[in-house]
PDB file of C-alpha atoms in Angstrom:
ATOM      1  CA  MET A   1      26.451  95.473  99.863  1.00  0.00           C
ATOM      2  CA  GLU A   2      30.472  94.546 100.165  1.00  0.00           C
ATOM      3  CA  SER A   3      29.282  91.047 101.234  1.00  0.00           C
ATOM      4  CA  LYS A   4      26.777  90.580  98.062  1.00  0.00           C
ATOM      5  CA  GLU A   5      29.605  91.479  95.871  1.00  0.00           C
ATOM      6  CA  TYR A   6      31.990  89.028  97.994  1.00  0.00           C
ATOM      7  CA  LEU A   7      29.626  86.379  97.307  1.00  0.00           C
ATOM      8  CA  ARG A   8      29.078  87.156  93.676  1.00  0.00           C
ATOM      9  CA  ALA A   9      33.074  87.136  93.094  1.00  0.00           C
ATOM     10  CA  ARG A  10      33.393  83.683  95.115  1.00  0.00           C
ATOM     11  CA  GLU A  11      30.488  82.184  93.221  1.00  0.00           C
ATOM     12  CA  ALA A  12      32.204  83.465  89.776  1.00  0.00           C
ATOM     13  CA  GLN A  13      35.606  81.794  90.980  1.00  0.00           C
ATOM     14  CA  GLU A  14      33.951  78.631  91.810  1.00  0.00           C
ATOM     15  CA  ARG A  15      32.311  78.716  88.277  1.00  0.00           C
ATOM     16  CA  LEU A  16      35.689  79.371  86.801  1.00  0.00           C
ATOM     17  CA  ARG A  17      37.155  76.653  88.623  1.00  0.00           C
ATOM     18  CA  GLN A  18      34.636  74.117  87.571  1.00  0.00           C
ATOM     19  CA  ARG A  19      34.995  74.953  84.040  1.00  0.00           C
ATOM     20  CA  LEU A  20      38.942  74.470  84.427  1.00  0.00           C
ATOM     21  CA  GLY A  21      38.366  71.482  86.123  1.00  0.00           C
ATOM     22  CA  ILE A  22      40.443  72.593  88.893  1.00  0.00           C
ATOM     23  CA  THR A  23      39.644  71.569  92.857  1.00  0.00           C
ATOM     24  CA  GLU A  24      39.460  74.140  95.480  1.00  0.00           C
ATOM     25  CA  GLN A  25      42.798  73.055  96.912  1.00  0.00           C
ATOM     26  CA  GLU A  26      44.719  73.181  93.671  1.00  0.00           C
ATOM     27  CA  TYR A  27      43.006  76.869  93.473  1.00  0.00           C
ATOM     28  CA  GLU A  28      44.406  77.537  96.849  1.00  0.00           C
ATOM     29  CA  GLU A  29      47.714  76.430  96.103  1.00  0.00           C
ATOM     30  CA  LYS A  30      47.779  78.171  92.697  1.00  0.00           C
ATOM     31  CA  LEU A  31      46.912  81.599  94.705  1.00  0.00           C
ATOM     32  CA  LYS A  32      49.685  80.748  97.329  1.00  0.00           C
ATOM     33  CA  LYS A  33      52.410  80.088  94.302  1.00  0.00           C
ATOM     34  CA  GLU A  34      51.126  83.369  92.531  1.00  0.00           C
ATOM     35  CA  ALA A  35      51.269  85.358  95.839  1.00  0.00           C
ATOM     36  CA  HIS A  36      54.919  83.817  96.770  1.00  0.00           C
ATOM     37  CA  LYS A  37      55.743  84.695  92.876  1.00  0.00           C
ATOM     38  CA  ARG A  38      54.896  88.433  93.759  1.00  0.00           C
ATOM     39  CA  LYS A  39      56.607  88.583  97.015  1.00  0.00           C
ATOM     40  CA  VAL A  40      59.785  87.203  95.368  1.00  0.00           C
ATOM     41  CA  GLU A  41      59.455  89.659  92.491  1.00  0.00           C
ATOM     42  CA  GLN A  42      59.123  92.690  95.060  1.00  0.00           C
ATOM     43  CA  GLU A  43      62.263  91.373  97.025  1.00  0.00           C
ATOM     44  CA  ARG A  44      64.128  91.431  93.717  1.00  0.00           C
ATOM     45  CA  LEU A  45      63.089  94.811  92.809  1.00  0.00           C
ATOM     46  CA  ARG A  46      63.803  96.065  96.401  1.00  0.00           C
ATOM     47  CA  GLN A  47      67.316  94.451  95.875  1.00  0.00           C
ATOM     48  CA  ARG A  48      67.914  96.092  92.750  1.00  0.00           C
ATOM     49  CA  LEU A  49      66.654  99.322  93.626  1.00  0.00           C
ATOM     50  CA  GLY A  50      68.822  99.242  96.985  1.00  0.00           C
ATOM     51  CA  ILE A  51      66.019  99.031  99.154  1.00  0.00           C
ATOM     52  CA  ASN A  52      66.520  97.067 102.654  1.00  0.00           C
ATOM     53  CA  GLU A  53      63.324  95.068 103.858  1.00  0.00           C
ATOM     54  CA  GLN A  54      64.109  96.214 107.314  1.00  0.00           C
ATOM     55  CA  GLU A  55      64.496  99.901 106.073  1.00  0.00           C
ATOM     56  CA  HIS A  56      61.457  99.590 104.003  1.00  0.00           C
ATOM     57  CA  GLU A  57      59.307  98.184 106.914  1.00  0.00           C
ATOM     58  CA  GLU A  58      60.687 101.183 109.111  1.00  0.00           C
ATOM     59  CA  LYS A  59      59.776 103.757 106.409  1.00  0.00           C
ATOM     60  CA  LEU A  60      56.555 102.400 106.331  1.00  0.00           C
ATOM     61  CA  LYS A  61      56.038 102.439 110.226  1.00  0.00           C
ATOM     62  CA  LYS A  62      57.329 105.761 110.318  1.00  0.00           C
ATOM     63  CA  GLU A  63      54.762 106.837 107.721  1.00  0.00           C
ATOM     64  CA  ALA A  64      52.185 105.234 109.632  1.00  0.00           C
ATOM     65  CA  GLU A  65      53.299 107.051 112.815  1.00  0.00           C
ATOM     66  CA  GLU A  66      53.079 110.272 111.189  1.00  0.00           C
ATOM     67  CA  ALA A  67      49.687 109.753 109.712  1.00  0.00           C
ATOM     68  CA  HIS A  68      48.425 108.529 113.265  1.00  0.00           C
ATOM     69  CA  LYS A  69      50.173 111.913 114.637  1.00  0.00           C
ATOM     70  CA  ARG A  70      48.273 113.896 112.114  1.00  0.00           C
ATOM     71  CA  LYS A  71      44.947 112.238 113.118  1.00  0.00           C
ATOM     72  CA  VAL A  72      45.663 112.502 116.822  1.00  0.00           C
ATOM     73  CA  GLU A  73      46.516 116.520 116.238  1.00  0.00           C
ATOM     74  CA  SER A  74      43.215 116.801 114.189  1.00  0.00           C
ATOM     75  CA  LYS A  75      41.196 115.498 116.917  1.00  0.00           C
ATOM     76  CA  GLU A  76      43.192 117.806 119.430  1.00  0.00           C
ATOM     77  CA  TYR A  77      42.549 120.786 117.375  1.00  0.00           C
ATOM     78  CA  LEU A  78      38.462 119.787 117.078  1.00  0.00           C
ATOM     79  CA  ARG A  79      38.556 119.250 120.820  1.00  0.00           C
ATOM     80  CA  ALA A  80      40.156 122.676 121.521  1.00  0.00           C
ATOM     81  CA  ARG A  81      37.815 124.205 118.933  1.00  0.00           C
ATOM     82  CA  GLU A  82      34.834 122.600 120.753  1.00  0.00           C
ATOM     83  CA  ALA A  83      36.061 123.752 124.156  1.00  0.00           C
ATOM     84  CA  LYS A  84      36.331 127.216 122.641  1.00  0.00           C
ATOM     85  CA  GLU A  85      32.834 127.115 121.527  1.00  0.00           C
ATOM     86  CA  ARG A  86      31.604 125.825 124.565  1.00  0.00           C
ATOM     87  CA  LEU A  87      33.364 128.527 126.678  1.00  0.00           C
ATOM     88  CA  ARG A  88      31.774 131.286 123.965  1.00  0.00           C
ATOM     89  CA  GLN A  89      28.535 129.716 124.518  1.00  0.00           C
ATOM     90  CA  ARG A  90      28.775 130.005 128.265  1.00  0.00           C
ATOM     91  CA  LEU A  91      29.917 133.521 128.290  1.00  0.00           C
ATOM     92  CA  GLY A  92      27.188 134.333 125.790  1.00  0.00           C
ATOM     93  CA  ILE A  93      29.501 135.274 122.659  1.00  0.00           C
ATOM     94  CA  ASN A  94      28.129 134.447 119.326  1.00  0.00           C
ATOM     95  CA  GLU A  95      30.552 133.097 116.670  1.00  0.00           C
ATOM     96  CA  GLN A  96      29.717 135.860 114.325  1.00  0.00           C
ATOM     97  CA  GLU A  97      29.888 138.605 117.195  1.00  0.00           C
ATOM     98  CA  HIS A  98      33.343 137.333 118.174  1.00  0.00           C
ATOM     99  CA  GLU A  99      34.580 137.067 114.634  1.00  0.00           C
ATOM    100  CA  GLU A 100      33.443 140.847 114.112  1.00  0.00           C
ATOM    101  CA  LYS A 101      35.089 141.676 117.467  1.00  0.00           C
ATOM    102  CA  LEU A 102      38.575 140.444 116.416  1.00  0.00           C
ATOM    103  CA  LYS A 103      38.092 142.106 113.218  1.00  0.00           C
ATOM    104  CA  LYS A 104      37.487 145.326 114.893  1.00  0.00           C
ATOM    105  CA  GLU A 105      40.502 144.556 117.197  1.00  0.00           C
ATOM    106  CA  ALA A 106      42.786 144.086 114.349  1.00  0.00           C
ATOM    107  CA  HIS A 107      41.378 147.313 112.220  1.00  0.00           C
ATOM    108  CA  LYS A 108      42.046 149.133 115.563  1.00  0.00           C
ATOM    109  CA  ARG A 109      45.781 147.643 115.755  1.00  0.00           C
ATOM    110  CA  LYS A 110      46.165 148.628 112.051  1.00  0.00           C
ATOM    111  CA  VAL A 111      44.813 152.236 112.573  1.00  0.00           C
ATOM    112  CA  GLU A 112      47.057 152.754 115.752  1.00  0.00           C
ATOM    113  CA  GLN A 113      50.073 151.542 113.652  1.00  0.00           C
ATOM    114  CA  MET A 114      49.216 153.705 110.644  1.00  0.00           C
ATOM    115  CA  GLU A 115      48.648 156.777 113.028  1.00  0.00           C
ATOM    116  CA  SER A 116      52.080 156.104 114.387  1.00  0.00           C
ATOM    117  CA  LYS A 117      53.513 156.091 111.130  1.00  0.00           C
ATOM    118  CA  GLU A 118      51.936 159.302 110.251  1.00  0.00           C
ATOM    119  CA  TYR A 119      52.985 160.732 113.610  1.00  0.00           C
ATOM    120  CA  LEU A 120      56.601 159.717 112.869  1.00  0.00           C
ATOM    121  CA  ARG A 121      56.347 161.107 109.236  1.00  0.00           C
ATOM    122  CA  ALA A 122      54.863 164.492 110.683  1.00  0.00           C
ATOM    123  CA  LYS A 123      57.921 164.592 113.219  1.00  0.00           C
ATOM    124  CA  GLU A 124      60.582 163.886 110.529  1.00  0.00           C
ATOM    125  CA  ALA A 125      58.788 166.679 108.296  1.00  0.00           C
ATOM    126  CA  LYS A 126      59.104 169.147 111.108  1.00  0.00           C
ATOM    127  CA  GLU A 127      62.458 168.522 111.747  1.00  0.00           C
ATOM    128  CA  ARG A 128      63.357 168.756 108.190  1.00  0.00           C
ATOM    129  CA  LEU A 129      61.439 172.101 108.004  1.00  0.00           C
ATOM    130  CA  ARG A 130      63.446 173.477 111.269  1.00  0.00           C
ATOM    131  CA  GLN A 131      66.807 172.096 109.761  1.00  0.00           C
ATOM    132  CA  ARG A 132      65.618 174.146 106.396  1.00  0.00           C
ATOM    133  CA  LEU A 133      64.873 177.296 108.401  1.00  0.00           C
ATOM    134  CA  ARG A 134      68.362 177.183 110.244  1.00  0.00           C
ATOM    135  CA  GLN A 135      69.907 176.941 107.117  1.00  0.00           C
ATOM    136  CA  ILE A 136      68.129 179.891 105.735  1.00  0.00           C
ATOM    137  CA  ASN A 137      68.788 181.914 109.102  1.00  0.00           C
ATOM    138  CA  GLU A 138      72.338 180.932 108.672  1.00  0.00           C
ATOM    139  CA  LYS A 139      72.664 182.196 105.252  1.00  0.00           C
ATOM    140  CA  GLU A 140      70.753 185.590 106.023  1.00  0.00           C
ATOM    141  CA  LYS A 141      73.138 185.973 109.227  1.00  0.00           C
ATOM    142  CA  ALA A 142      76.159 185.492 106.866  1.00  0.00           C
ATOM    143  CA  LYS A 143      74.725 187.917 104.128  1.00  0.00           C
ATOM    144  CA  GLN A 144      74.159 190.494 106.774  1.00  0.00           C
ATOM    145  CA  GLU A 145      77.424 190.110 108.438  1.00  0.00           C
ATOM    146  CA  HIS A 146      79.061 190.186 104.880  1.00  0.00           C
ATOM    147  CA  GLU A 147      77.441 193.663 104.232  1.00  0.00           C
TER     148      GLU A 147
END
């Protein structure tokens, strides 16, 4: 498909060259001059913006390395996921069952945490009640001693 498009574009270029009376060699030279002109303009722009060519190349290289690293990490993630899946299959664990098991365990931990909070609240309430009873008893003793 791309080769057909490429051939069509090449034929269109050839027709344009013939119409303008330009030889292929002249056309190639024109393309080279335009490419050189673009490169010079880019260099001027970089200099105006304070971008060093070497720094720019290093930045591009670093970005390419980071993209490659992300790609490798994603491959490693997929490999690890596939290994997990193989292990589950070997152990006879269904993905859905495994997810349900994880949810149940998380729920169980949450319930235990809530129960421990309730236990602490009850313990604190019990302690406040004891203190209140002590205060009442002390007031009663003070009242009786005063009488």
